[in-house]
Tab-separated table of C-alpha atoms in Angstrom:
chain	number	residue	atom	x	y	z
A	186	UNK	CA	-73.595	-91.486	7.760
A	187	UNK	CA	-72.900	-91.921	4.121
A	188	UNK	CA	-69.762	-90.457	2.961
A	189	UNK	CA	-69.903	-90.966	-0.764
A	190	UNK	CA	-70.405	-89.010	-4.004
A	191	UNK	CA	-71.071	-89.652	-7.714
A	192	UNK	CA	-69.900	-87.523	-10.511
A	193	UNK	CA	-70.873	-87.441	-13.999
A	194	UNK	CA	-68.604	-85.023	-16.041
A	195	UNK	CA	-69.214	-84.488	-19.845
A	196	UNK	CA	-67.007	-82.482	-22.138
A	197	UNK	CA	-66.035	-82.452	-25.844
A	198	UNK	CA	-62.780	-84.261	-24.587
A	199	UNK	CA	-63.905	-86.694	-21.976
A	200	UNK	CA	-66.906	-88.490	-20.554
A	201	UNK	CA	-66.356	-89.550	-16.960
A	202	UNK	CA	-68.542	-91.488	-14.455
A	203	UNK	CA	-67.020	-91.611	-10.954
A	204	UNK	CA	-68.249	-93.088	-7.683
A	205	UNK	CA	-66.410	-92.672	-4.383
A	206	UNK	CA	-67.135	-94.078	-0.925
A	207	UNK	CA	-64.674	-92.878	1.657
A	208	UNK	CA	-65.627	-95.754	3.924
A	209	UNK	CA	-64.591	-98.554	1.451
A	210	UNK	CA	-65.927	-100.813	-1.120
A	211	UNK	CA	-64.825	-102.207	-4.470
A	212	UNK	CA	-62.692	-100.465	-6.957
A	213	UNK	CA	-62.443	-100.592	-10.761
A	214	UNK	CA	-60.867	-98.122	-13.156
A	215	UNK	CA	-61.131	-98.029	-16.945
A	216	UNK	CA	-59.804	-94.836	-18.282
A	217	UNK	CA	-58.263	-96.064	-21.564
A	218	UNK	CA	-54.762	-95.378	-20.044
A	219	UNK	CA	-53.314	-98.554	-18.646
A	220	UNK	CA	-50.597	-97.233	-16.495
A	221	UNK	CA	-53.012	-94.525	-15.066
A	222	UNK	CA	-55.564	-97.168	-14.181
A	223	UNK	CA	-52.764	-99.035	-12.206
A	224	UNK	CA	-51.944	-95.833	-10.372
A	225	UNK	CA	-55.673	-95.145	-9.495
A	226	UNK	CA	-55.898	-98.773	-8.141
A	227	UNK	CA	-53.073	-97.946	-5.612
A	228	UNK	CA	-55.049	-94.838	-4.431
A	229	UNK	CA	-58.138	-96.892	-3.829
A	230	UNK	CA	-56.375	-99.957	-2.369
A	231	UNK	CA	-54.137	-98.114	0.042
A	232	UNK	CA	-56.739	-95.517	0.783
A	233	UNK	CA	-59.312	-98.349	1.449
A	234	UNK	CA	-61.652	-96.450	-0.684
A	235	UNK	CA	-64.600	-97.542	-2.709
A	236	UNK	CA	-63.729	-96.051	-6.086
A	237	UNK	CA	-64.970	-96.693	-9.676
A	238	UNK	CA	-64.052	-94.628	-12.592
A	239	UNK	CA	-65.080	-95.141	-16.309
A	240	UNK	CA	-63.662	-92.589	-18.672
A	241	UNK	CA	-63.856	-92.318	-22.463
A	242	UNK	CA	-61.517	-89.699	-23.628
A	243	UNK	CA	-59.617	-88.478	-26.666
A	244	UNK	CA	-56.597	-90.634	-26.109
A	245	UNK	CA	-56.075	-90.665	-29.879
A	246	UNK	CA	-54.703	-87.220	-29.305
A	247	UNK	CA	-52.800	-87.920	-26.000
A	248	UNK	CA	-53.522	-88.875	-22.357
A	249	UNK	CA	-53.592	-85.171	-21.069
A	250	UNK	CA	-57.412	-84.569	-21.110
A	251	UNK	CA	-58.172	-87.921	-19.592
A	252	UNK	CA	-55.708	-87.723	-16.771
A	253	UNK	CA	-56.588	-84.076	-15.909
A	254	UNK	CA	-60.309	-84.439	-16.117
A	255	UNK	CA	-60.329	-87.626	-13.963
A	256	UNK	CA	-58.308	-85.483	-11.390
A	257	UNK	CA	-61.140	-82.751	-11.567
A	258	UNK	CA	-63.860	-85.465	-10.989
A	259	UNK	CA	-62.051	-87.092	-8.156
A	260	UNK	CA	-61.364	-83.710	-6.422
A	261	UNK	CA	-65.081	-82.808	-6.738
A	262	UNK	CA	-66.128	-86.268	-5.370
A	263	UNK	CA	-63.659	-85.830	-2.324
A	264	UNK	CA	-65.090	-82.413	-1.601
A	265	UNK	CA	-68.667	-83.689	-1.731
A	266	UNK	CA	-68.031	-86.877	0.255
A	267	UNK	CA	-66.404	-85.168	3.244
A	268	UNK	CA	-69.361	-82.729	3.456
A	269	UNK	CA	-68.718	-80.123	6.246
A	270	UNK	CA	-65.807	-82.178	7.485
A	271	UNK	CA	-67.158	-82.566	10.909
A	272	UNK	CA	-65.313	-85.216	12.997
A	273	UNK	CA	-62.560	-85.957	10.297
A	274	UNK	CA	-59.009	-85.928	11.115
A	275	UNK	CA	-58.344	-83.264	8.393
A	276	UNK	CA	-54.590	-83.863	8.026
A	277	UNK	CA	-52.904	-86.858	6.522
A	278	UNK	CA	-49.280	-87.985	6.014
A	279	UNK	CA	-47.650	-91.002	4.516
A	280	UNK	CA	-44.099	-91.947	3.657
A	281	UNK	CA	-43.934	-94.992	1.354
A	282	UNK	CA	-40.779	-96.708	0.185
A	283	UNK	CA	-40.843	-98.460	-3.146
A	284	UNK	CA	-37.582	-100.249	-3.510
A	285	UNK	CA	-35.117	-97.493	-4.572
A	286	UNK	CA	-37.742	-94.730	-4.369
A	287	UNK	CA	-39.260	-92.893	-1.400
A	288	UNK	CA	-42.411	-90.975	-1.750
A	289	UNK	CA	-43.762	-88.479	1.027
A	290	UNK	CA	-47.245	-87.066	0.791
A	291	UNK	CA	-48.821	-84.639	3.245
A	292	UNK	CA	-52.196	-83.153	2.851
A	293	UNK	CA	-54.756	-80.896	4.667
A	294	UNK	CA	-58.398	-80.814	3.645
A	295	UNK	CA	-58.441	-77.122	4.501
A	296	UNK	CA	-60.628	-75.821	1.774
A	297	UNK	CA	-57.692	-73.820	0.482
A	298	UNK	CA	-56.087	-75.416	-2.694
A	299	UNK	CA	-52.331	-75.397	-2.914
A	300	UNK	CA	-49.985	-77.932	-4.428
A	301	UNK	CA	-46.283	-78.380	-3.657
A	302	UNK	CA	-44.768	-80.921	-6.025
A	303	UNK	CA	-41.062	-81.685	-5.620
A	304	UNK	CA	-40.396	-84.657	-7.841
A	305	UNK	CA	-37.494	-85.549	-10.172
A	306	UNK	CA	-37.917	-88.474	-12.587
A	307	UNK	CA	-35.033	-90.036	-14.512
A	308	UNK	CA	-34.323	-90.524	-18.146
A	309	UNK	CA	-34.114	-93.969	-19.759
A	310	UNK	CA	-30.418	-94.105	-18.948
A	311	UNK	CA	-31.250	-93.720	-15.238
A	312	UNK	CA	-29.861	-90.308	-14.748
A	313	UNK	CA	-31.968	-87.822	-12.905
A	314	UNK	CA	-33.564	-85.222	-15.059
A	315	UNK	CA	-36.115	-82.221	-14.969
A	316	UNK	CA	-36.825	-82.767	-18.613
A	317	UNK	CA	-40.092	-84.495	-19.604
A	318	UNK	CA	-39.884	-88.127	-18.982
A	319	UNK	CA	-42.098	-91.115	-19.872
A	320	UNK	CA	-42.685	-94.744	-18.876
A	321	UNK	CA	-42.684	-96.724	-22.161
A	322	UNK	CA	-45.299	-99.369	-23.007
A	323	UNK	CA	-47.856	-98.444	-20.342
A	324	UNK	CA	-50.472	-96.400	-22.124
A	325	UNK	CA	-52.938	-97.449	-24.797
A	326	UNK	CA	-52.700	-94.011	-26.353
A	327	UNK	CA	-50.421	-92.039	-28.679
A	328	UNK	CA	-46.800	-93.395	-29.060
A	329	UNK	CA	-47.334	-96.079	-26.307
A	330	UNK	CA	-45.819	-94.095	-23.437
A	331	UNK	CA	-47.243	-92.412	-20.307
A	332	UNK	CA	-45.961	-88.821	-20.010
A	333	UNK	CA	-44.862	-88.412	-16.367
A	334	UNK	CA	-45.613	-84.682	-16.493
A	335	UNK	CA	-49.311	-85.770	-16.278
A	336	UNK	CA	-48.966	-86.829	-12.791
A	337	UNK	CA	-48.517	-83.365	-11.577
A	338	UNK	CA	-51.472	-82.284	-13.672
A	339	UNK	CA	-53.582	-84.971	-12.155
A	340	UNK	CA	-52.784	-83.769	-8.568
A	341	UNK	CA	-53.166	-80.155	-9.486
A	342	UNK	CA	-56.757	-80.962	-10.668
A	343	UNK	CA	-57.521	-83.020	-7.578
A	344	UNK	CA	-56.197	-80.195	-5.248
A	345	UNK	CA	-58.049	-77.392	-6.992
A	346	UNK	CA	-61.447	-79.210	-6.921
A	347	UNK	CA	-61.147	-80.947	-3.553
A	348	UNK	CA	-59.929	-77.691	-1.830
A	349	UNK	CA	-56.887	-79.536	-0.612
A	350	UNK	CA	-53.429	-78.509	0.433
A	351	UNK	CA	-51.060	-81.235	-0.951
A	352	UNK	CA	-47.334	-81.533	-0.674
A	353	UNK	CA	-45.729	-84.313	-2.782
A	354	UNK	CA	-41.930	-84.800	-2.118
A	355	UNK	CA	-39.744	-87.608	-3.483
A	356	UNK	CA	-36.278	-87.161	-1.859
A	357	UNK	CA	-34.680	-90.007	-3.900
A	358	UNK	CA	-35.550	-92.539	-6.432
A	359	UNK	CA	-34.012	-94.144	-9.604
A	360	UNK	CA	-36.755	-96.110	-11.315
A	361	UNK	CA	-39.653	-94.012	-12.820
A	362	UNK	CA	-42.243	-96.661	-12.186
A	363	UNK	CA	-41.307	-96.996	-8.467
A	364	UNK	CA	-41.305	-93.213	-7.995
A	365	UNK	CA	-44.800	-92.922	-9.555
A	366	UNK	CA	-46.147	-95.845	-7.746
A	367	UNK	CA	-44.798	-94.646	-4.478
A	368	UNK	CA	-46.491	-91.285	-4.894
A	369	UNK	CA	-49.937	-92.735	-5.638
A	370	UNK	CA	-49.789	-95.208	-2.749
A	371	UNK	CA	-48.727	-92.465	-0.405
A	372	UNK	CA	-51.505	-90.270	-1.537
A	373	UNK	CA	-53.990	-93.012	-0.915
A	374	UNK	CA	-52.667	-93.642	2.617
A	375	UNK	CA	-52.520	-89.903	3.495
A	376	UNK	CA	-56.100	-89.378	2.181
A	377	UNK	CA	-57.260	-92.381	4.385
A	378	UNK	CA	-55.687	-90.739	7.460
A	379	UNK	CA	-57.157	-87.301	6.680
A	380	UNK	CA	-60.875	-88.543	6.135
A	381	UNK	CA	-60.778	-90.822	9.266
A	382	UNK	CA	-63.504	-89.806	11.549
A	383	UNK	CA	-61.795	-89.301	14.988
A	384	UNK	CA	-64.028	-86.704	16.733
A	385	UNK	CA	-67.286	-84.822	16.517
A	386	UNK	CA	-66.374	-81.249	15.906
A	387	UNK	CA	-65.123	-79.450	12.902
A	388	UNK	CA	-61.386	-79.550	13.129
A	389	UNK	CA	-60.666	-75.785	12.908
A	390	UNK	CA	-60.618	-72.884	15.365
A	391	UNK	CA	-62.784	-71.058	12.801
A	392	UNK	CA	-65.587	-73.449	13.274
A	393	UNK	CA	-65.798	-74.133	9.548
A	394	UNK	CA	-63.539	-75.553	6.710
């Protein structure tokens, strides 16, 4: 059984070609946003996914459209690749330590989108803050920073297009890069667990997901 999908998304803001294989393969990401490519590498590597993403976006404006639209395309690909979800585990959980940070991701491929995102990043002085934060020198766009608010926008787009219930919780962390990296690694591992084929029936008393 092939569990793969290809997505071609074209808008006035982004042009995206994405290929996903839930059962593995090579991965390569070229979105024009260096830090985001690095995070997508973690999803593929720790999710043991075949995943290639090529995106040309309006990063001369900022990274928002690129990050969000890649999330839309990835969510669509996950939804297509799992099909009717027969035999999959459905639920996935991963807790990933990244030095000072701990990221916990729990997901359900329920068909009902809902995101819980409890993450606090730090300002450059190392103090916890709910204000917008950025990782300097990681993006090719704009002022040379990656806006960490876009991580939530990415996962919100994935959730809404995959039909996924996703909880992202970081109980503690000091370094923004470590917090972000832990989240994406944990998401990859949780997704790998959820799409694992462990049975033959559809994992719901309703008989459909």
